[in-house]
Coordinates of C-alpha atoms and ligand atoms in Angstrom, one line a residue:
X1 CA 0.0 0.0 0.0
X2 CA 1.4 3.5 -0.8
X3 CA 2.0 5.8 2.2
X4 CA -1.2 7.5 3.4
X5 CA -3.5 4.7 2.2
X6 CA -3.5 2.5 5.2
X7 CA -6.5 0.3 4.7
X8 CA -7.2 0.0 8.4
X9 CA -8.2 3.6 8.6
X10 CA -11.3 3.2 6.5
X11 CA -14.7 2.2 7.8
X12 CA -15.3 -1.4 6.7
X13 CA -17.8 -2.8 9.1
X14 CA -21.2 -1.6 10.2
X15 CA -19.9 -0.6 13.6
X16 CA -16.9 1.2 12.0
X17 CA -19.3 3.3 10.0
X18 CA -21.3 4.3 13.1
X19 CA -18.0 5.2 14.9
X20 CA -16.8 7.2 12.0
X21 CA -20.1 9.2 11.6
X22 CA -20.1 9.9 15.4
X23 CA -16.5 11.1 15.2
X24 CA -17.4 13.4 12.2
X25 CA -20.0 15.2 14.4
X26 CA -17.8 15.4 17.5
X27 CA -16.7 18.9 16.8
X28 CA -20.2 20.4 16.6
X29 CA -19.8 23.7 18.4
X30 CA -23.3 24.0 19.9
X31 CA -23.4 21.5 22.8
X32 CA -27.1 20.8 22.5
X33 CA -27.0 20.3 18.8
X34 CA -24.0 17.9 19.3
X35 CA -26.0 16.0 21.9
X36 CA -29.0 15.7 19.6
X37 CA -27.0 14.7 16.5
X38 CA -24.9 12.1 18.3
X39 CA -28.1 10.6 19.9
X40 CA -29.8 10.6 16.6
X41 CA -27.0 8.8 14.8
X42 CA -26.5 6.3 17.6
X43 CA -30.2 5.3 17.6
X44 CA -30.7 5.6 13.9
X45 CA -27.8 3.3 13.2
X46 CA -28.9 0.9 16.0
X47 CA -32.4 0.8 14.5
X48 CA -31.1 0.0 11.0
X49 CA -28.9 -2.7 12.3
X50 CA -31.5 -4.2 14.6
X51 CA -34.1 -4.6 11.9
X52 CA -31.5 -5.2 9.2
X53 CA -33.2 -2.8 6.9
X54 CA -33.1 -3.8 3.3
X55 CA -32.3 -1.5 0.4
X56 CA -35.9 -1.8 -0.8
X57 CA -37.2 -0.9 2.7
X58 CA -34.8 2.0 2.9
X59 CA -36.1 3.3 -0.5
X60 CA -39.7 2.8 0.7
X61 CA -38.9 5.0 3.7
X62 CA -37.6 7.7 1.4
X63 CA -40.8 7.4 -0.7
X64 CA -43.0 7.7 2.4
X65 CA -41.2 10.8 3.6
X66 CA -41.3 12.4 0.2
X67 CA -45.0 11.7 -0.1
X68 CA -45.6 13.1 3.4
X69 CA -43.8 16.3 2.4
X70 CA -45.9 16.7 -0.7
X71 CA -49.1 16.3 1.3
X72 CA -48.3 19.2 3.6
X73 CA -50.1 22.5 2.9
X74 CA -51.7 25.3 4.9
X75 CA -54.6 22.8 5.6
X76 CA -52.6 19.6 6.2
X77 CA -49.6 18.7 8.3
X78 CA -48.7 15.1 7.6
X79 CA -45.5 15.2 9.7
X80 CA -47.4 16.2 12.8
X81 CA -49.7 13.3 12.1
X82 CA -46.7 11.0 11.9
X83 CA -45.3 12.3 15.2
X84 CA -48.7 12.0 16.8
X85 CA -49.5 8.5 15.6
X86 CA -46.0 7.2 16.5
X87 CA -46.5 8.6 20.0
X88 CA -43.5 10.9 19.7
X89 CA -45.6 14.0 20.3
X90 CA -46.9 12.7 23.6
X91 CA -43.4 11.8 24.8
X92 CA -42.2 15.3 23.9
X93 CA -45.3 16.7 25.7
X94 CA -44.7 14.7 28.8
X95 CA -41.0 15.7 29.0
X96 CA -41.8 19.3 28.4
X97 CA -44.7 19.7 30.8
X98 CA -44.0 17.9 34.0
X99 CA -46.7 19.4 36.2
X100 CA -47.0 19.8 40.0
X101 CA -49.8 17.8 41.5
X102 CA -53.2 19.4 40.8
X103 CA -52.2 21.4 37.7
X104 CA -54.2 20.6 34.6
X105 CA -52.2 18.1 32.4
X106 CA -51.3 19.0 28.9
X107 CA -51.8 16.9 25.8
X108 CA -51.0 17.0 22.1
X109 CA -51.3 20.3 20.2
X110 CA -52.3 18.5 17.0
X111 CA -52.3 19.9 13.5
X112 CA -55.6 21.8 13.5
X113 CA -55.0 24.9 15.5
X114 CA -55.5 28.2 13.6
X115 CA -54.5 31.7 14.5
X116 CA -57.0 34.4 14.4
X117 CA -60.0 32.8 16.1
X118 CA -62.5 35.4 17.2
X119 CA -63.0 36.8 20.7
X120 CA -66.3 35.4 22.0
X121 CA -68.6 36.8 24.7
X122 CA -69.8 34.9 27.8
X123 CA -71.7 31.8 26.5
X124 CA -70.7 32.6 22.9
X125 CA -71.5 29.9 20.3
X126 CA -68.4 28.5 18.4
X127 CA -70.7 26.2 16.5
X128 CA -72.9 28.8 14.9
X129 CA -72.8 27.2 11.4
X130 CA -73.3 23.6 12.7
X131 CA -76.9 22.7 12.2
X132 CA -76.8 19.0 13.1
X133 CA -74.9 18.7 16.4
X134 CA -76.6 18.6 19.8
X135 CA -76.0 21.9 21.6
X136 CA -73.5 21.6 24.4
X137 CA -72.5 24.1 27.2
X138 CA -69.1 23.8 28.7
X139 CA -68.4 25.7 31.8
X140 CA -66.0 25.8 34.7
X141 CA -63.3 27.9 36.3
X142 CA -59.7 28.7 35.8
X143 CA -57.8 28.4 39.0
X144 CA -54.3 28.6 40.5
X145 CA -52.7 25.8 42.4
X146 CA -54.2 27.1 45.7
X147 CA -57.7 27.0 44.2
X148 CA -58.0 30.8 43.8
X149 CA -59.9 31.9 40.7
X150 CA -57.9 33.6 37.9
X151 CA -59.8 36.5 36.3
X152 CA -59.2 37.4 32.7
X153 CA -57.7 34.1 31.7
X154 CA -58.0 33.4 28.0
X155 CA -59.3 30.0 26.7
X156 CA -58.5 29.5 23.0
X157 CA -60.9 26.7 22.0
X158 CA -61.1 24.6 18.8
X159 CA -63.2 21.6 18.0
X160 CA -64.2 19.4 15.0
X161 CA -67.7 20.0 13.7
X162 CA -70.4 17.4 14.2
X163 CA -69.5 16.0 10.8
X164 CA -66.1 15.0 12.3
X165 CA -64.2 17.6 10.2
X166 CA -62.3 20.7 11.2
X167 CA -63.2 23.9 9.4
X168 CA -59.9 23.6 7.5
X169 CA -61.0 20.2 6.1
X170 CA -64.4 21.4 5.1
X171 CA -66.0 22.8 1.9
X172 CA -65.1 26.4 2.8
X173 CA -61.7 25.9 4.4
X174 CA -60.9 29.6 4.6
X175 CA -63.9 30.4 6.9
X176 CA -63.1 30.0 10.6
X177 CA -65.6 27.8 12.4
X178 CA -65.7 26.0 15.8
X179 CA -63.1 28.3 17.2
X180 CA -63.1 31.1 19.7
X181 CA -61.3 32.8 22.5
X182 CA -63.2 33.1 25.8
X183 CA -62.2 35.1 28.9
X184 CA -62.9 34.2 32.5
X185 CA -65.0 36.7 34.6
X186 CA -63.9 38.1 38.0
X187 CA -64.7 34.8 39.6
X188 CA -62.5 32.9 37.2
X189 CA -65.6 31.4 35.5
X190 CA -66.1 30.7 31.8
X191 CA -69.0 29.5 29.7
X192 CA -68.9 28.5 26.1
X193 CA -71.5 27.1 23.8
X194 CA -70.7 24.5 21.2
X195 CA -72.1 21.2 19.9
X196 CA -71.5 17.7 21.3
X197 CA -67.9 16.7 20.4
X198 CA -67.7 13.7 18.2
X199 CA -65.1 11.1 17.6
X200 CA -63.4 11.4 14.2
X201 CA -60.7 9.7 12.2
X202 CA -57.5 11.6 11.6
X203 CA -56.8 12.2 7.9
X204 CA -56.0 8.8 6.6
X205 CA -55.7 9.3 2.8
X206 CA -51.9 9.8 3.0
X207 CA -48.8 7.9 4.2
X208 CA -49.9 8.1 7.9
X209 CA -53.2 6.4 6.9
X210 CA -51.3 3.8 4.9
X211 CA -49.1 3.1 8.0
X212 CA -52.1 2.7 10.2
X213 CA -53.8 0.3 7.8
X214 CA -50.7 -1.8 7.2
X215 CA -50.2 -2.1 11.0
X216 CA -53.8 -3.0 11.8
X217 CA -54.5 0.2 13.6
X218 CA -57.6 2.4 13.3
X219 CA -57.4 6.2 12.8
X220 CA -60.0 7.2 15.3
X221 CA -59.7 9.9 18.0
X222 CA -62.2 10.0 20.9
X223 CA -64.5 13.0 21.1
X224 CA -62.7 16.0 22.5
X225 CA -62.5 19.7 22.6
X226 CA -59.1 21.5 22.3
X227 CA -58.0 24.2 24.7
X228 CA -55.1 26.5 25.2
X229 CA -55.6 28.2 28.5
X230 CA -53.5 31.3 29.2
X231 CA -53.2 33.9 31.9
X232 CA -50.6 36.5 32.8
X233 CA -48.1 35.1 35.3
X234 CA -49.1 31.5 34.7
X235 CA -47.8 28.7 32.4
X236 CA -50.2 28.3 29.6
X237 CA -51.6 24.8 29.1
X238 CA -52.4 23.1 25.8
X239 CA -54.8 20.4 26.4
X240 CA -58.1 18.6 25.5
X241 CA -61.2 17.6 27.4
X242 CA -62.5 14.2 26.4
X243 CA -66.1 12.8 26.6
X244 CA -66.2 9.9 29.2
X245 CA -68.7 8.1 27.1
X246 CA -66.5 7.7 24.0
X247 CA -65.6 4.2 22.9
X248 CA -62.1 5.2 21.6
X249 CA -60.8 6.5 24.9
X250 CA -58.7 3.4 25.3
X251 CA -57.3 3.4 21.7
X252 CA -56.8 7.1 20.7
X253 CA -54.9 7.1 17.4
X254 CA -52.5 9.7 18.9
X255 CA -52.2 8.4 22.5
X256 CA -53.4 11.8 23.9
X257 CA -55.9 10.6 26.6
X258 CA -55.1 11.3 30.2
X259 CA -57.5 10.2 33.0
X260 CA -57.6 13.7 34.4
X261 CA -58.8 15.2 31.1
X262 CA -61.9 13.0 30.9
X263 CA -65.2 14.6 31.8
X264 CA -68.9 13.9 31.7
X265 CA -71.1 15.4 29.0
X266 CA -74.5 15.1 30.7
X267 CA -77.6 15.1 28.5
X268 CA -80.7 17.0 29.4
X269 CA -83.8 16.4 27.4
X270 CA -85.2 19.8 28.3
X271 CA -83.0 22.9 28.4
X272 CA -81.3 23.8 31.7
X273 CA -82.0 27.4 32.9
X274 CA -78.7 28.5 31.5
X275 CA -79.4 26.9 28.1
X276 CA -82.8 28.5 27.9
X277 CA -81.2 31.9 28.6
X278 CA -79.0 31.3 25.6
X279 CA -82.0 30.4 23.4
X280 CA -81.5 26.7 23.3
X281 CA -84.9 25.0 23.0
X282 CA -84.3 21.2 22.7
X283 CA -82.0 18.7 24.3
X284 CA -78.6 20.0 25.5
X285 CA -75.4 18.6 26.9
X286 CA -73.6 20.1 29.8
X287 CA -70.0 19.6 30.8
X288 CA -68.0 21.1 33.6
X289 CA -64.2 21.3 33.7
X290 CA -61.9 23.4 35.9
X291 CA -58.5 24.3 34.5
X292 CA -55.7 24.7 37.1
X293 CA -52.6 26.7 36.0
X294 CA -49.2 26.6 37.6
X295 CA -47.1 29.8 38.0
X296 CA -45.1 30.8 34.9
X297 CA -41.6 29.5 34.3
X298 CA -39.2 31.7 32.4
X299 CA -40.2 30.7 28.9
X300 CA -43.3 28.5 29.1
X301 CA -45.8 31.1 27.8
X302 CA -43.5 31.8 24.8
X303 CA -43.4 28.0 24.0
X304 CA -47.2 27.7 23.6
X305 CA -47.5 30.9 21.5
X306 CA -44.4 29.9 19.5
X307 CA -46.0 26.5 18.7
X308 CA -49.2 28.3 17.4
X309 CA -47.2 30.7 15.2
X310 CA -44.9 28.0 13.9
X311 CA -47.8 25.7 12.9
X312 CA -49.4 28.6 11.1
X313 CA -46.1 29.5 9.4
X314 CA -45.7 25.9 8.1
X315 CA -48.9 26.4 6.2
X316 CA -48.1 29.7 4.7
X317 CA -44.7 28.4 3.5
X318 CA -46.3 25.5 1.7
Ligands
FE2_1 FE1 -58.9 17.3 17.6

């Protein structure tokens, strides 16, 4: 061998390659980026070796990721669906939102939040265009960890229509519907009007749907309403409330159910006094849920708002 061409210096085995790639990233100046890249390579290589990925399977993975990218638009986020259905979103959520006892637990943000939802009055109806759902009143308080009411807290609410679709998936995707921002009164109370939340399948006409089908999984999510609850001086919480009667609570396609977020939607055949005041004449459902916020950390509030803005920006860039 000529000088400088020592064969032993080249990566010839599977483990040599892993070591060489790790070494190549060892000088990454940002320590957090270095940690992430080294962890990614270690686990990615270990995964490929463990399952002995074939070239055909590797190519299929490239095709799936390419197709996922092509499906993304301002109305569709296939990568968030992948993250959600693989349980990665919930792991990130759990790491990022370790809560003290008593604080409302968070759950996945999901791909359907939209900026610009309207400010709503006390008892305002987010379902004003939904003519088929059973009216539902959701009420409760926003409290601190000591049980004291938080006045002026904002509840950013979004929900699927009674046809199981979000406004962004419907015929007129540019019109906001089933969304609103509510504020608590001086007693920390809120009241919103909507329709009965329904279970719905996540969009399954793309690569995520193909994965669910191929692995014998269903795409259904239990009935829920999304909330981001925010107040000055407190950590905002991104969460859902779930209907206790839903058959998919045990098998949510995105693993987002937590026991503390399940509540009863009680059916009344004749309107309650509050429902009558709001002009509801037939059967109505009522649900009560109190949100408990913990004091703000240094950056928590920014994180929630940042997630909202970044999701919106993903769409506008598409
Ligand atoms: Fe949802």
